[in-house]
Every structure is written in C-alpha cells, then in structure tokens.
Amino acid sequence: MRLNRRRLLSSIAATGAGLALPAIARAAEGDNFWDIFKRDNAMRNVDQSGNTATARSLVDTIEPVLSYDTAYNLQLAIQNYEAFVAANGSWDEPVRETYGLKLGESRRAAALLKRRLMINGDMPLEKRVNDEFDDKLDAAVRLFQARHGLVINGMVDEATFYALAVPADYRLNQLRLNAQRIEQWASALSDRYIVVNIPAATIEAVEASQVVQRHTAVVGKVDRATPILNSKVHQVKFNPYWTVPKSIIEKDLIRYMNEDPEYLTKFNIRIFDGKGNELPPTAIDWSTTDAVKYTFRQDPGGENSMGHCKIDFYNPYDVYMHDTPQKALFGENARFHSSGCVRCEGIDSLAAWLLRDNGGWDLPTVQAAFTGGLREDVPLTVQVPIHTTYITAWANRQGTVSFRDDVYQYDAAGIVSFADT
C-alpha cells in the first residue's frame, strides 16, 4: 500500500489563504471582545515546553526499539488496532480546515481533531469537546508528533496533516510487518549493541536491555539507501581524511565542479593519480567522466564531510557512521540525505561509549581530541555489534505506539526478511 503526500495535501491548497488569517480575525466573526480576551489570556499560560517534554517522555523510554520486549508490546498494539478496525473500519480523515490549526484558535475542526486524537490515545477521553485549540489539544498534538517522529511544534503543519490522514488499516499492516521483523532480528542481539533504525533516522546504544544513549541520525536517500545488515564496530577514527567514493564522484562531484570550478579548493579536497602524485583541478576534463579514474581526498578539519569522527564497522558497501558539519539536517522531519552512510548527532558521546574498554577515552578526552584536531585511528579493544534495521512501527510498555514513513517502500512490498551480509 502506497500513500501519496501530494494528493492528500492538494485538497487543502485552495483554502490556504483563509487558513492563514490571524485567529483573532476569524474569532471576531462569532465571539465578542471579552471572549477573545479571556481565551488569549488562557493561551498565554499554556506550558508548551512542558507539553513537549511530556510527549517525549512517553515516546523516548529506556526500552530498545529492537528487543523481545518490543515484540511483545507490538502484539498488544496489534490486538487493539485489530479490534478498532473490525468495529469501525478506520478513523475519519482530517478535514481541510484541520491544516494549520494551532494553539489559541477556535474552529469546528479543533473539536474533530480532539475526537481523533482520543481514538489514538493521544488525548484523554471526554464525553463532550469544544472548538477551542486549548492546552489539552496542544499536548495531544505534540504527543502525536512525537509518536510519528515529527518536529514537535504543536501545530498541524504539512507533515502532521499527512500523518493524520494515514488510514487505520495501513497502520495495522505496519504493526504486523514490524512484529515479524523484530522477532527475527531480536534473536541476533547480545548484551551490548547499537541499533540504527533507518525509517526513524535514529541510533540507540543499548546495554543490559536498556537504551543508554539515543541519537538523531541522517541516513541514505531513497536512491542511495543505507544497507540493512548485522556487523561489528571495530574502529574509531578521530579527525579523519575523507576519500570520496567513486559513486559520489560520478553522481555529485563532477556536477559540482561544472557549477563551481573552485569547489574542490573551497572544501580542501585534493586529487591524486594512481601513483600518489597530487594534481591540480585543471588537469581533469570535467566535461567527461574521467574524474572517476582519480582519488579525491578531503583534508581533516571543519569542512570535512565526516566532521571530527568516523566509526567503522565491517561491511562490503563502504558505509560507516560519522560526524558532520551540516548540523542543521538533524532538525528536519525527513532526514534522508546521505549516500548510504549514517551521520550521528552527538557522536562524541557514542565514541566514548564504544571506546570505554580501551581505557583513557572518556567523554572529555574524546571532546578534546575533536577540538584539538587529533588525527588518530583507534581500534576497539572490544568490538561492539551494530544492527542497521528497518522498523516503521513499534510500541513500548506504556502502550505508546510509534510510526514512521515507509521511506524505502519495504512495507509496501511486504518485506519481512532482509538478506544479511
């Protein structure tokens, strides 16, 4: 089953101008001045940051996404969704006026949204609801956004509207597929491991069945997918050189050089021939694909594509985990920008955790290596298992159910088993 985001949103495009009107202008049509004043005063007292913190605490628990506990929790979620689908078929799609709703507004769509979020468990059940986008609805929208891996802003933006429009039977299918995936993967788990969940673009460091670190990630584009595999982390490189893969030379670097002949110089990328001789950029005919015959290596430093750290694990795809100078990407809803490698936010903490058995590599030491420009490759004394996985639905013991988009269309294809390397 495939979902079309553009089609879902096209129906609301014509109302965009109306939805952009200030809340006070719309409210003035049916409310008097004192109603508006009292409502605005109440809205100023809403603890939006507290609502966000509560939402995150209900989603980001110590339970690993990849574990037997999650497999059990998924079965409970499946039972609940099966009962709902059998009795109701699905929930109502959001109406056009739902798009753009935010705190302080008053619309019929707010009441409809409250009822929908009660079905999902994002909001406590109430017999009667009003049209106000109040504190309770703000908290519920933020929880819904947290469960779907969206930027938590309390507003029904494009990504939130799209997630609300996904039918119940589609979500039930996700739960069933992922229950089978997790059952299979869980058998390979050890006491200490790293999980990269590709659809969620997140990383978990797990020990003794608990998440001890959780990191936001950037993973592969749809056409340059991060591979799914079981491996072991064997080395941490501080302030590494970056050798540009041939695929990136062919797909990106040649185009960049045609757009800006100074590109290599700006980003401290050097060219070497097969004998190790350095060449100037002018030695290559950039109107052809001759560049793939040469080695392109970026010097360590602030502009290096791998940032201050590279984490190596065994695989035949030449992918790895690394830092990045493009920190803003970690704040996006859809973090699928790489050529297959995994970029990790807060990688200094993960590196210290991986190197703890080496001795002498606590977090301050790692951070000093970053800022001091230390160039060193450190093999792990104890290699740590890493699993790159594809989990689009999971649940925790609190009953919170999380979903992610089927970015690589593996759910649509009904894939449960993935070939391991």
XYZ file of C-alpha atoms in Angstrom:
421
model
C 0.000 0.000 0.000
C 1.423 3.371 -1.054
C 0.436 6.796 0.230
C 0.680 9.989 -1.794
C 1.513 13.061 0.291
C 0.953 15.468 -2.608
C -2.547 14.125 -3.317
C -3.546 14.381 0.342
C -2.472 17.998 0.543
C -3.778 19.184 -2.821
C -7.315 19.222 -1.443
C -6.421 21.910 1.083
C -4.410 24.173 -1.214
C -7.392 26.319 -2.178
C -8.106 27.178 1.460
C -4.534 28.144 2.301
C -5.144 31.889 2.231
C -8.136 31.614 4.529
C -6.318 29.386 6.972
C -3.528 31.912 7.207
C -5.832 34.586 8.660
C -4.999 35.595 12.246
C -7.030 33.705 14.842
C -8.439 36.911 16.270
C -9.865 37.922 12.854
C -11.678 34.614 12.441
C -12.861 34.564 16.044
C -14.257 38.075 15.722
C -16.981 36.781 13.447
C -18.651 34.870 16.315
C -17.022 35.981 19.557
C -17.162 39.232 21.448
C -14.148 41.115 22.742
C -14.232 39.614 26.255
C -14.430 36.052 24.924
C -11.336 36.689 22.821
C -9.533 38.411 25.713
C -10.206 35.542 28.135
C -9.148 32.925 25.606
C -5.936 34.745 24.667
C -5.085 35.176 28.337
C -5.582 31.454 28.935
C -3.389 30.589 25.948
C -0.505 32.650 27.325
C -0.460 30.390 30.388
C -0.114 27.154 28.402
C 3.148 25.357 29.180
C 4.100 24.421 25.621
C 7.637 23.348 26.514
C 6.212 21.205 29.307
C 3.800 19.571 26.858
C 6.726 18.805 24.565
C 8.762 17.313 27.404
C 5.831 15.113 28.441
C 5.338 13.915 24.869
C 8.994 12.977 24.528
C 8.994 11.149 27.859
C 6.125 8.949 26.687
C 7.968 8.009 23.492
C 11.692 8.016 24.306
C 11.712 5.432 27.091
C 14.637 3.195 28.084
C 13.197 0.306 26.074
C 15.140 -0.501 22.883
C 13.207 -0.400 19.619
C 14.888 -3.677 18.729
C 14.173 -6.146 21.550
C 11.917 -9.024 22.585
C 10.065 -6.600 24.882
C 9.136 -4.503 21.861
C 7.962 -7.619 20.033
C 5.619 -8.377 22.950
C 4.394 -4.777 23.144
C 3.668 -4.856 19.424
C 1.382 -7.852 19.849
C -0.689 -5.890 22.363
C -0.856 -2.936 19.966
C -1.912 -5.234 17.129
C -4.807 -6.574 19.226
C -6.020 -3.039 19.934
C -5.786 -1.942 16.303
C -7.446 -5.136 15.064
C -10.378 -4.557 17.404
C -10.733 -0.951 16.286
C -10.526 -1.771 12.556
C -13.028 -4.638 12.941
C -15.516 -2.378 14.712
C -15.009 0.895 12.835
C -13.074 0.250 9.628
C -10.958 3.377 10.064
C -10.940 6.782 11.670
C -12.150 9.842 9.768
C -9.649 11.649 7.568
C -8.799 15.166 8.755
C -10.987 17.868 7.205
C -9.406 20.628 5.143
C -9.761 23.112 7.985
C -7.554 20.951 10.196
C -4.499 22.073 8.254
C -2.748 24.967 10.001
C -4.581 24.598 13.327
C -2.603 25.860 16.295
C -2.909 26.947 19.897
C -5.457 29.665 20.591
C -7.627 29.142 17.533
C -11.304 28.271 17.584
C -12.735 26.141 14.784
C -15.046 23.186 14.350
C -12.013 21.303 13.058
C -10.428 21.538 16.524
C -13.300 19.521 18.011
C -12.956 16.911 15.253
C -9.222 16.735 15.867
C -9.775 16.189 19.579
C -12.045 13.223 18.881
C -9.485 11.740 16.502
C -6.637 12.087 18.984
C -8.771 10.471 21.687
C -9.060 7.396 19.446
C -5.267 7.211 19.196
C -4.803 7.647 22.938
C -3.011 10.976 22.493
C -5.748 12.735 24.472
C -7.841 11.547 27.450
C -11.402 10.534 26.629
C -14.081 13.178 27.190
C -17.820 12.947 26.530
C -18.074 16.500 25.193
C -15.472 18.567 23.408
C -15.431 22.228 22.397
C -13.968 24.011 19.372
C -11.010 25.508 21.236
C -7.408 24.596 20.432
C -6.580 24.607 24.124
C -3.891 23.270 26.433
C -5.182 19.692 26.212
C -5.204 19.706 22.431
C -1.744 21.279 22.331
C -0.421 18.437 24.496
C -2.199 15.845 22.343
C -0.861 17.208 19.052
C 2.662 17.271 20.469
C 2.337 13.645 21.585
C 1.037 12.669 18.143
C 4.015 14.432 16.558
C 6.463 12.725 18.921
C 4.970 9.309 18.123
C 5.441 9.926 14.406
C 8.964 11.324 14.635
C 7.927 14.816 13.560
C 9.197 18.194 14.658
C 7.229 18.896 17.844
C 5.698 22.332 17.340
C 2.075 21.781 18.426
C 0.778 22.933 15.036
C -0.974 20.855 12.371
C 1.654 21.515 9.716
C 2.051 19.612 6.454
C 3.838 16.596 7.930
C 1.341 16.316 10.802
C -1.648 16.608 8.473
C -0.197 13.859 6.281
C 0.317 11.551 9.273
C -3.260 12.175 10.449
C -4.536 11.141 7.010
C -2.993 7.648 7.098
C -5.815 5.053 7.429
C -6.080 2.717 10.412
C -5.749 -0.461 8.330
C -2.465 0.848 6.882
C -1.138 1.370 10.411
C -2.325 -2.119 11.392
C -0.408 -3.598 8.462
C 2.727 -1.753 9.610
C 2.355 -3.195 13.107
C 2.038 -6.737 11.780
C 5.031 -6.473 9.432
C 7.296 -4.965 12.056
C 6.313 -7.500 14.714
C 7.690 -10.188 12.410
C 10.848 -8.210 11.616
C 11.640 -7.563 15.259
C 11.071 -11.229 16.197
C 13.684 -12.235 13.625
C 16.233 -9.554 14.461
C 15.908 -9.985 18.231
C 17.440 -13.465 18.041
C 20.779 -11.923 16.997
C 21.042 -9.498 19.931
C 23.787 -9.524 22.539
C 24.053 -7.727 25.884
C 25.574 -4.586 24.318
C 24.823 -3.301 20.823
C 23.993 -0.368 18.556
C 20.791 -0.117 16.504
C 20.346 2.203 13.544
C 16.642 2.405 12.715
C 16.616 3.713 9.158
C 12.967 4.887 8.794
C 13.207 6.737 12.127
C 16.716 8.026 11.329
C 17.760 7.328 14.911
C 20.541 5.471 16.707
C 20.286 3.633 20.017
C 23.187 2.408 22.148
C 21.830 -0.478 24.207
C 23.214 -2.248 27.244
C 21.579 -4.762 29.606
C 18.281 -4.411 27.693
C 18.132 -0.647 28.204
C 18.840 2.324 25.953
C 21.778 4.196 27.469
C 22.136 6.679 24.596
C 19.797 7.808 21.830
C 20.988 9.884 18.874
C 19.320 11.615 15.953
C 20.724 10.415 12.622
C 20.792 11.218 8.924
C 20.593 8.140 6.675
C 20.585 7.234 2.986
C 18.458 8.806 0.284
C 15.828 6.656 -1.390
C 18.100 6.092 -4.393
C 21.187 5.567 -2.199
C 19.711 3.502 0.597
C 21.554 2.679 3.795
C 22.046 -1.118 3.679
C 20.431 -3.385 6.256
C 22.978 -5.598 7.997
C 24.430 -7.081 11.170
C 28.080 -6.224 11.792
C 30.586 -5.118 14.429
C 32.131 -1.719 15.119
C 35.887 -2.202 15.098
C 37.480 1.245 14.892
C 37.026 4.922 15.735
C 38.914 7.486 13.658
C 39.480 10.979 15.004
C 39.577 13.899 12.554
C 39.818 11.566 9.562
C 40.617 12.207 5.942
C 37.686 11.538 3.640
C 38.243 9.640 0.426
C 35.369 10.431 -1.915
C 33.641 7.234 -3.145
C 33.522 6.747 -6.916
C 29.725 6.831 -6.856
C 29.778 10.339 -5.352
C 32.471 11.472 -7.805
C 30.271 10.342 -10.672
C 26.883 11.484 -9.341
C 27.833 14.662 -7.477
C 31.415 15.886 -7.642
C 31.615 16.286 -11.431
C 28.389 18.303 -11.371
C 29.638 20.471 -8.507
C 32.845 21.258 -10.388
C 30.922 22.234 -13.506
C 28.769 24.572 -11.412
C 31.725 25.985 -9.436
C 35.333 25.332 -10.614
C 36.563 26.413 -7.148
C 34.544 23.739 -5.331
C 37.488 21.405 -4.570
C 39.652 24.267 -3.359
C 36.923 25.671 -1.104
C 36.421 22.319 0.614
C 40.093 21.293 0.817
C 39.725 18.283 -1.481
C 42.929 17.131 -3.165
C 43.329 14.998 -6.308
C 45.810 12.108 -6.615
C 46.675 9.858 -9.529
C 47.370 6.124 -9.312
C 50.991 6.779 -8.278
C 50.088 9.122 -5.437
C 51.010 12.301 -7.284
C 48.852 15.319 -6.477
C 47.176 17.017 -9.451
C 45.523 20.426 -9.837
C 41.786 20.514 -10.670
C 42.643 21.976 -14.080
C 44.333 18.689 -15.027
C 40.931 16.966 -15.326
C 38.398 17.369 -18.134
C 35.224 17.998 -16.138
C 33.027 17.717 -19.246
C 33.677 13.951 -19.162
C 33.640 11.223 -16.503
C 37.455 10.982 -16.439
C 37.432 12.159 -12.806
C 36.408 8.678 -11.600
C 39.910 7.460 -12.533
C 41.460 9.553 -9.754
C 41.433 9.606 -5.953
C 39.814 12.598 -4.252
C 40.746 13.088 -0.600
C 39.460 15.771 1.740
C 41.778 17.079 4.453
C 40.715 16.881 8.131
C 39.088 19.992 9.540
C 35.866 21.877 9.996
C 34.724 21.414 6.380
C 35.472 17.693 6.261
C 32.355 15.747 5.289
C 32.920 13.303 8.158
C 33.401 16.036 10.717
C 35.582 15.117 13.686
C 34.880 11.385 13.851
C 34.336 8.262 11.757
C 33.078 4.974 13.231
C 33.971 1.920 11.135
C 32.062 -1.372 11.036
C 32.648 -4.350 8.751
C 30.598 -4.363 5.537
C 31.079 -4.705 1.769
C 29.208 -1.466 0.971
C 31.842 1.041 2.124
C 29.381 2.635 4.562
C 30.135 3.844 8.068
C 28.905 6.177 10.797
C 30.312 9.676 11.081
C 30.054 13.220 12.357
C 29.045 16.045 10.002
C 29.494 19.808 9.685
C 25.862 20.061 8.474
C 24.263 20.076 11.923
C 21.030 21.704 10.718
C 19.993 18.454 8.995
C 19.373 16.843 12.394
C 16.452 19.215 12.969
C 14.463 18.121 9.911
C 11.428 15.824 9.790
C 12.764 13.677 6.939
C 16.484 13.027 7.456
C 17.303 11.043 4.312
C 20.174 12.927 2.707
C 23.265 10.708 2.709
C 24.735 8.397 0.096
C 24.237 5.396 2.381
C 26.380 6.287 5.382
C 24.912 7.227 8.774
C 25.541 10.678 10.242
C 25.207 10.834 14.022
C 24.307 13.814 16.202
C 26.306 13.922 19.430
C 28.778 11.369 18.123
C 31.317 12.309 20.804
C 29.199 10.544 23.455
C 28.804 7.458 21.277
C 32.531 7.321 20.551
C 33.338 7.483 24.279
C 30.852 4.652 24.965
C 32.410 2.498 22.239
C 35.967 3.145 23.468
C 35.370 2.666 27.177
C 37.115 -0.745 27.255
C 40.204 0.776 25.647
C 40.904 2.870 28.731
C 41.652 6.584 28.709
C 38.797 7.561 26.392
C 36.101 9.224 28.469
C 33.860 11.961 27.054
C 36.147 14.924 27.949
C 39.090 13.115 26.301
C 37.078 12.481 23.135
C 35.898 16.088 23.025
C 39.466 17.318 23.483
C 40.536 15.127 20.540
C 37.802 16.715 18.436
C 38.619 20.312 19.253
C 42.387 19.775 19.314
C 42.437 18.257 15.834
C 43.983 14.957 16.961
C 44.476 12.702 13.942
C 44.391 9.105 15.222
C 42.753 5.768 14.370
C 41.815 3.750 17.449
C 40.880 0.046 17.080
C 38.290 -1.088 19.646
C 39.597 -3.456 22.301
C 36.089 -4.955 22.423
C 34.183 -4.818 19.140
C 30.529 -3.844 19.537
C 27.710 -5.349 17.417
C 25.775 -2.948 15.210
C 22.444 -3.614 13.503
C 21.106 -1.346 10.762
C 17.386 -2.105 10.659
C 14.103 -1.119 9.046
C 11.400 -0.657 11.691
C 8.438 1.574 10.810
C 6.228 0.715 13.803
C 6.915 -0.196 17.431
C 5.386 0.090 20.901
C 6.651 0.436 24.464
C 5.307 -0.967 27.733
C 3.440 2.277 28.458
C 1.297 1.496 25.438
C 2.719 4.295 23.304
C 2.756 3.235 19.643
C 5.164 4.937 17.233
C 5.102 5.009 13.431
C 7.417 6.174 10.658
C 7.064 6.621 6.909
C 7.887 3.688 4.635
C 10.741 5.622 3.004
C 12.262 2.709 1.068
C 8.864 1.099 0.307
C 9.767 -2.176 2.072
C 6.395 -2.146 3.849
C 4.626 -1.677 0.526
C 6.485 -4.701 -0.812
C 5.592 -6.750 2.290
C 9.255 -7.486 3.047
C 9.825 -9.123 6.411
C 13.194 -10.858 5.981
C 16.256 -8.939 4.784
C 19.308 -10.639 3.307
C 22.211 -10.320 5.725
C 25.827 -9.856 4.694
